[in-house]
mmCIF file of C-alpha atoms in Angstrom:
data_model
loop_
_atom_site.group_PDB
_atom_site.id
_atom_site.type_symbol
_atom_site.label_atom_id
_atom_site.label_comp_id
_atom_site.label_asym_id
_atom_site.label_seq_id
_atom_site.Cartn_x
_atom_site.Cartn_y
_atom_site.Cartn_z
ATOM 1 C CA UNK A 1 -18.804 0.088 -4.342
ATOM 2 C CA UNK A 2 -20.144 -3.165 -3.018
ATOM 3 C CA UNK A 3 -17.960 -6.042 -1.994
ATOM 4 C CA UNK A 4 -18.795 -8.055 -5.083
ATOM 5 C CA UNK A 5 -18.958 -5.252 -7.661
ATOM 6 C CA UNK A 6 -15.692 -3.976 -9.146
ATOM 7 C CA UNK A 7 -15.179 -0.237 -8.782
ATOM 8 C CA UNK A 8 -15.549 1.637 -12.063
ATOM 9 C CA UNK A 9 -12.288 3.023 -13.490
ATOM 10 C CA UNK A 10 -11.909 6.782 -13.127
ATOM 11 C CA UNK A 11 -9.622 9.374 -14.691
ATOM 12 C CA UNK A 12 -7.196 10.277 -11.916
ATOM 13 C CA UNK A 13 -6.777 14.035 -11.657
ATOM 14 C CA UNK A 14 -3.457 15.631 -10.605
ATOM 15 C CA UNK A 15 -3.115 16.379 -6.898
ATOM 16 C CA UNK A 16 -1.730 19.876 -6.345
ATOM 17 C CA UNK A 17 0.119 20.612 -4.181
ATOM 18 C CA UNK A 18 1.656 17.119 -4.084
ATOM 19 C CA UNK A 19 0.979 14.953 -1.039
ATOM 20 C CA UNK A 20 3.077 12.313 0.636
ATOM 21 C CA UNK A 21 6.123 11.687 2.781
ATOM 22 C CA UNK A 22 8.873 11.308 0.170
ATOM 23 C CA UNK A 23 7.963 14.084 -2.253
ATOM 24 C CA UNK A 24 10.694 13.104 -4.724
ATOM 25 C CA UNK A 25 8.435 10.115 -5.516
ATOM 26 C CA UNK A 26 5.585 12.410 -6.579
ATOM 27 C CA UNK A 27 5.628 12.456 -10.383
ATOM 28 C CA UNK A 28 3.712 14.683 -12.843
ATOM 29 C CA UNK A 29 2.038 11.815 -14.704
ATOM 30 C CA UNK A 30 -0.307 9.020 -13.666
ATOM 31 C CA UNK A 31 1.631 5.857 -12.770
ATOM 32 C CA UNK A 32 0.585 2.213 -12.553
ATOM 33 C CA UNK A 33 2.440 0.352 -9.810
ATOM 34 C CA UNK A 34 2.794 -3.435 -9.912
ATOM 35 C CA UNK A 35 3.180 -5.029 -6.487
ATOM 36 C CA UNK A 36 4.134 -8.681 -6.735
ATOM 37 C CA UNK A 37 5.249 -11.140 -4.083
ATOM 38 C CA UNK A 38 8.534 -12.754 -5.046
ATOM 39 C CA UNK A 39 7.762 -16.200 -6.412
ATOM 40 C CA UNK A 40 8.973 -18.930 -4.013
ATOM 41 C CA UNK A 41 10.185 -16.329 -1.502
ATOM 42 C CA UNK A 42 11.101 -18.005 1.795
ATOM 43 C CA UNK A 43 9.035 -15.568 3.859
ATOM 44 C CA UNK A 44 6.255 -15.095 1.314
ATOM 45 C CA UNK A 45 6.055 -11.463 2.371
ATOM 46 C CA UNK A 46 8.668 -9.806 0.146
ATOM 47 C CA UNK A 47 7.589 -7.414 -2.598
ATOM 48 C CA UNK A 48 9.323 -5.734 -5.492
ATOM 49 C CA UNK A 49 7.422 -2.643 -6.584
ATOM 50 C CA UNK A 50 7.722 -1.720 -10.257
ATOM 51 C CA UNK A 51 5.754 0.472 -12.597
ATOM 52 C CA UNK A 52 3.869 -0.923 -15.571
ATOM 53 C CA UNK A 53 6.952 -0.440 -17.769
ATOM 54 C CA UNK A 54 8.949 -2.765 -15.527
ATOM 55 C CA UNK A 55 11.002 0.017 -13.945
ATOM 56 C CA UNK A 56 11.702 -0.696 -10.246
ATOM 57 C CA UNK A 57 10.382 1.939 -7.842
ATOM 58 C CA UNK A 58 11.214 0.525 -4.408
ATOM 59 C CA UNK A 59 11.755 -2.737 -2.527
ATOM 60 C CA UNK A 60 10.073 -4.275 0.505
ATOM 61 C CA UNK A 61 11.901 -6.903 2.550
ATOM 62 C CA UNK A 62 10.450 -8.768 5.527
ATOM 63 C CA UNK A 63 12.525 -9.279 8.639
ATOM 64 C CA UNK A 64 11.557 -10.916 11.910
ATOM 65 C CA UNK A 65 12.514 -9.281 15.198
ATOM 66 C CA UNK A 66 11.584 -11.302 18.296
ATOM 67 C CA UNK A 67 7.851 -10.845 18.887
ATOM 68 C CA UNK A 68 6.854 -8.667 15.938
ATOM 69 C CA UNK A 69 7.122 -8.636 12.167
ATOM 70 C CA UNK A 70 8.985 -5.734 10.587
ATOM 71 C CA UNK A 71 9.019 -4.782 6.936
ATOM 72 C CA UNK A 72 11.631 -2.409 5.578
ATOM 73 C CA UNK A 73 10.896 -0.465 2.400
ATOM 74 C CA UNK A 74 14.009 0.880 0.709
ATOM 75 C CA UNK A 75 14.949 2.755 -2.405
ATOM 76 C CA UNK A 76 16.884 0.957 -5.110
ATOM 77 C CA UNK A 77 20.188 1.731 -3.379
ATOM 78 C CA UNK A 78 19.100 0.145 -0.118
ATOM 79 C CA UNK A 79 18.358 3.395 1.707
ATOM 80 C CA UNK A 80 15.423 3.040 4.084
ATOM 81 C CA UNK A 81 12.182 4.786 3.174
ATOM 82 C CA UNK A 82 9.963 3.208 5.859
ATOM 83 C CA UNK A 83 10.130 0.578 8.566
ATOM 84 C CA UNK A 84 6.683 -0.955 9.058
ATOM 85 C CA UNK A 85 5.585 -3.033 12.023
ATOM 86 C CA UNK A 86 2.261 -4.317 13.263
ATOM 87 C CA UNK A 87 0.963 -2.788 16.474
ATOM 88 C CA UNK A 88 0.552 -5.423 19.148
ATOM 89 C CA UNK A 89 -2.479 -6.008 21.361
ATOM 90 C CA UNK A 90 -5.044 -4.425 19.050
ATOM 91 C CA UNK A 91 -8.415 -5.991 18.261
ATOM 92 C CA UNK A 92 -8.242 -5.006 14.584
ATOM 93 C CA UNK A 93 -5.037 -5.060 12.506
ATOM 94 C CA UNK A 94 -3.000 -1.862 12.753
ATOM 95 C CA UNK A 95 0.363 -1.003 11.180
ATOM 96 C CA UNK A 96 2.803 1.801 11.925
ATOM 97 C CA UNK A 97 5.312 3.227 9.455
ATOM 98 C CA UNK A 98 8.418 4.916 10.802
ATOM 99 C CA UNK A 99 11.047 7.156 9.178
ATOM 100 C CA UNK A 100 13.748 7.714 10.133
ATOM 101 C CA UNK A 101 14.285 5.417 13.123
ATOM 102 C CA UNK A 102 11.334 5.309 15.562
ATOM 103 C CA UNK A 103 9.577 8.419 14.170
ATOM 104 C CA UNK A 104 6.003 7.569 13.198
ATOM 105 C CA UNK A 105 5.039 9.003 9.812
ATOM 106 C CA UNK A 106 1.942 6.933 8.984
ATOM 107 C CA UNK A 107 -0.540 4.547 10.545
ATOM 108 C CA UNK A 108 -2.832 2.093 8.738
ATOM 109 C CA UNK A 109 -5.912 0.718 10.508
ATOM 110 C CA UNK A 110 -8.611 -1.786 9.642
ATOM 111 C CA UNK A 111 -12.147 -0.493 10.047
ATOM 112 C CA UNK A 112 -15.514 -2.132 10.492
ATOM 113 C CA UNK A 113 -18.171 -1.825 7.842
ATOM 114 C CA UNK A 114 -18.838 -2.520 4.186
ATOM 115 C CA UNK A 115 -17.789 0.918 2.914
ATOM 116 C CA UNK A 116 -14.449 2.124 4.213
ATOM 117 C CA UNK A 117 -12.309 -0.970 4.788
ATOM 118 C CA UNK A 118 -8.992 0.659 5.748
ATOM 119 C CA UNK A 119 -7.838 4.078 6.931
ATOM 120 C CA UNK A 120 -4.366 5.623 6.636
ATOM 121 C CA UNK A 121 -3.208 8.761 8.440
ATOM 122 C CA UNK A 122 0.181 10.190 7.459
ATOM 123 C CA UNK A 123 2.321 13.252 8.134
ATOM 124 C CA UNK A 124 2.326 15.185 4.871
ATOM 125 C CA UNK A 125 5.697 16.688 3.961
ATOM 126 C CA UNK A 126 4.179 19.539 1.938
ATOM 127 C CA UNK A 127 1.837 20.941 4.596
ATOM 128 C CA UNK A 128 3.441 19.383 7.702
ATOM 129 C CA UNK A 129 -0.050 18.315 8.776
ATOM 130 C CA UNK A 130 -1.726 14.935 9.170
ATOM 131 C CA UNK A 131 -3.855 13.766 6.244
ATOM 132 C CA UNK A 132 -6.232 10.798 6.257
ATOM 133 C CA UNK A 133 -6.818 8.540 3.252
ATOM 134 C CA UNK A 134 -9.433 5.788 3.093
ATOM 135 C CA UNK A 135 -9.679 2.586 1.088
ATOM 136 C CA UNK A 136 -13.185 1.850 -0.157
ATOM 137 C CA UNK A 137 -14.216 -1.293 -1.996
ATOM 138 C CA UNK A 138 -12.855 -4.829 -1.919
ATOM 139 C CA UNK A 139 -9.146 -5.070 -2.688
ATOM 140 C CA UNK A 140 -9.167 -8.850 -2.176
ATOM 141 C CA UNK A 141 -12.235 -9.358 -4.351
ATOM 142 C CA UNK A 142 -10.918 -7.441 -7.316
ATOM 143 C CA UNK A 143 -10.758 -3.675 -6.914
ATOM 144 C CA UNK A 144 -10.784 -0.767 -4.486
ATOM 145 C CA UNK A 145 -10.355 2.997 -4.409
ATOM 146 C CA UNK A 146 -7.977 5.046 -2.263
ATOM 147 C CA UNK A 147 -9.736 8.298 -1.425
ATOM 148 C CA UNK A 148 -8.664 11.762 -0.296
ATOM 149 C CA UNK A 149 -12.006 12.982 0.976
ATOM 150 C CA UNK A 150 -14.427 12.443 -1.938
ATOM 151 C CA UNK A 151 -11.634 12.282 -4.535
ATOM 152 C CA UNK A 152 -10.131 9.060 -5.883
ATOM 153 C CA UNK A 153 -6.334 9.404 -5.901
ATOM 154 C CA UNK A 154 -5.488 5.737 -6.590
ATOM 155 C CA UNK A 155 -7.249 2.573 -7.756
ATOM 156 C CA UNK A 156 -6.271 -0.991 -6.878
ATOM 157 C CA UNK A 157 -6.940 -3.973 -9.139
ATOM 158 C CA UNK A 158 -5.863 -7.546 -8.544
ATOM 159 C CA UNK A 159 -4.827 -10.004 -11.239
ATOM 160 C CA UNK A 160 -7.193 -12.941 -10.682
ATOM 161 C CA UNK A 161 -6.362 -15.311 -13.515
ATOM 162 C CA UNK A 162 -2.584 -15.567 -13.599
ATOM 163 C CA UNK A 163 -1.503 -19.225 -13.570
ATOM 164 C CA UNK A 164 1.899 -18.412 -12.043
ATOM 165 C CA UNK A 165 0.019 -16.810 -9.173
ATOM 166 C CA UNK A 166 -2.256 -19.823 -8.756
ATOM 167 C CA UNK A 167 0.576 -22.350 -8.599
ATOM 168 C CA UNK A 168 2.980 -20.075 -6.745
ATOM 169 C CA UNK A 169 0.362 -18.786 -4.277
ATOM 170 C CA UNK A 170 1.430 -15.307 -5.293
ATOM 171 C CA UNK A 171 -0.655 -12.134 -5.428
ATOM 172 C CA UNK A 172 -0.231 -9.305 -7.912
ATOM 173 C CA UNK A 173 -1.829 -5.887 -7.513
ATOM 174 C CA UNK A 174 -2.008 -3.143 -10.145
ATOM 175 C CA UNK A 175 -2.329 0.279 -8.542
ATOM 176 C CA UNK A 176 -3.069 3.356 -10.653
ATOM 177 C CA UNK A 177 -1.781 6.455 -8.844
ATOM 178 C CA UNK A 178 -2.724 10.058 -9.589
ATOM 179 C CA UNK A 179 -0.046 12.602 -10.531
ATOM 180 C CA UNK A 180 1.320 14.386 -7.469
ATOM 181 C CA UNK A 181 0.873 11.471 -5.043
ATOM 182 C CA UNK A 182 3.855 9.836 -3.295
ATOM 183 C CA UNK A 183 4.296 6.458 -4.993
ATOM 184 C CA UNK A 184 6.144 4.947 -2.025
ATOM 185 C CA UNK A 185 3.352 5.883 0.384
ATOM 186 C CA UNK A 186 0.721 4.221 -1.817
ATOM 187 C CA UNK A 187 2.926 1.131 -2.148
ATOM 188 C CA UNK A 188 3.401 0.965 1.630
ATOM 189 C CA UNK A 189 -0.340 1.324 2.188
ATOM 190 C CA UNK A 190 -1.130 -1.512 -0.225
ATOM 191 C CA UNK A 191 1.435 -3.758 1.458
ATOM 192 C CA UNK A 192 -0.263 -3.082 4.794
ATOM 193 C CA UNK A 193 -3.678 -3.696 3.227
ATOM 194 C CA UNK A 194 -2.489 -7.051 1.899
ATOM 195 C CA UNK A 195 -0.967 -7.960 5.253
ATOM 196 C CA UNK A 196 -4.381 -7.622 6.936
ATOM 197 C CA UNK A 197 -5.501 -10.569 4.807
ATOM 198 C CA UNK A 198 -2.508 -12.627 5.950
ATOM 199 C CA UNK A 199 -3.109 -11.558 9.549
ATOM 200 C CA UNK A 200 -6.702 -12.740 9.301
ATOM 201 C CA UNK A 201 -5.528 -16.152 8.054
ATOM 202 C CA UNK A 202 -3.078 -16.487 10.957
ATOM 203 C CA UNK A 203 -5.674 -15.716 13.629
#
């Protein structure tokens, strides 16, 4: 799982009992999510999340509130799933997801090292306990794994040779998610992962 070596594809096994925050987004089959920045978006930080069949799953819209960025992930009817903001005054990037208002349900942190790049801790709705997931690999270089302990529950791959991306400065990520894993949580994690790259550019 080196930085320059793509992670090998794996067969994603069902997670039982399901894990996540919005359990109605846990489905019984493996799903490929497509996270794409809206071409020519004014903010450059807005995503529409669809599956590989083109079916919308959820939306992410960026809003600016005074001194901090805030992203709101909604369902297709505009109902809030998460409000995400970056934690201020931290040495490494850190993002907090809240649902409903002001109740923290997950936290994504950047980590040092060449193995685990990111760590996400969330309040699982099935067990009502906190669960930690890690991202290992190089999402920005091509591929990465999202791990529950030693088990891969999602794999991230980036489209590197899409001319619309090159000219539109747009990134597309394909995320294979195991059955029984909250699709909206994985989407939110990947959005936070991508934002660490943008945060690094702004520093």
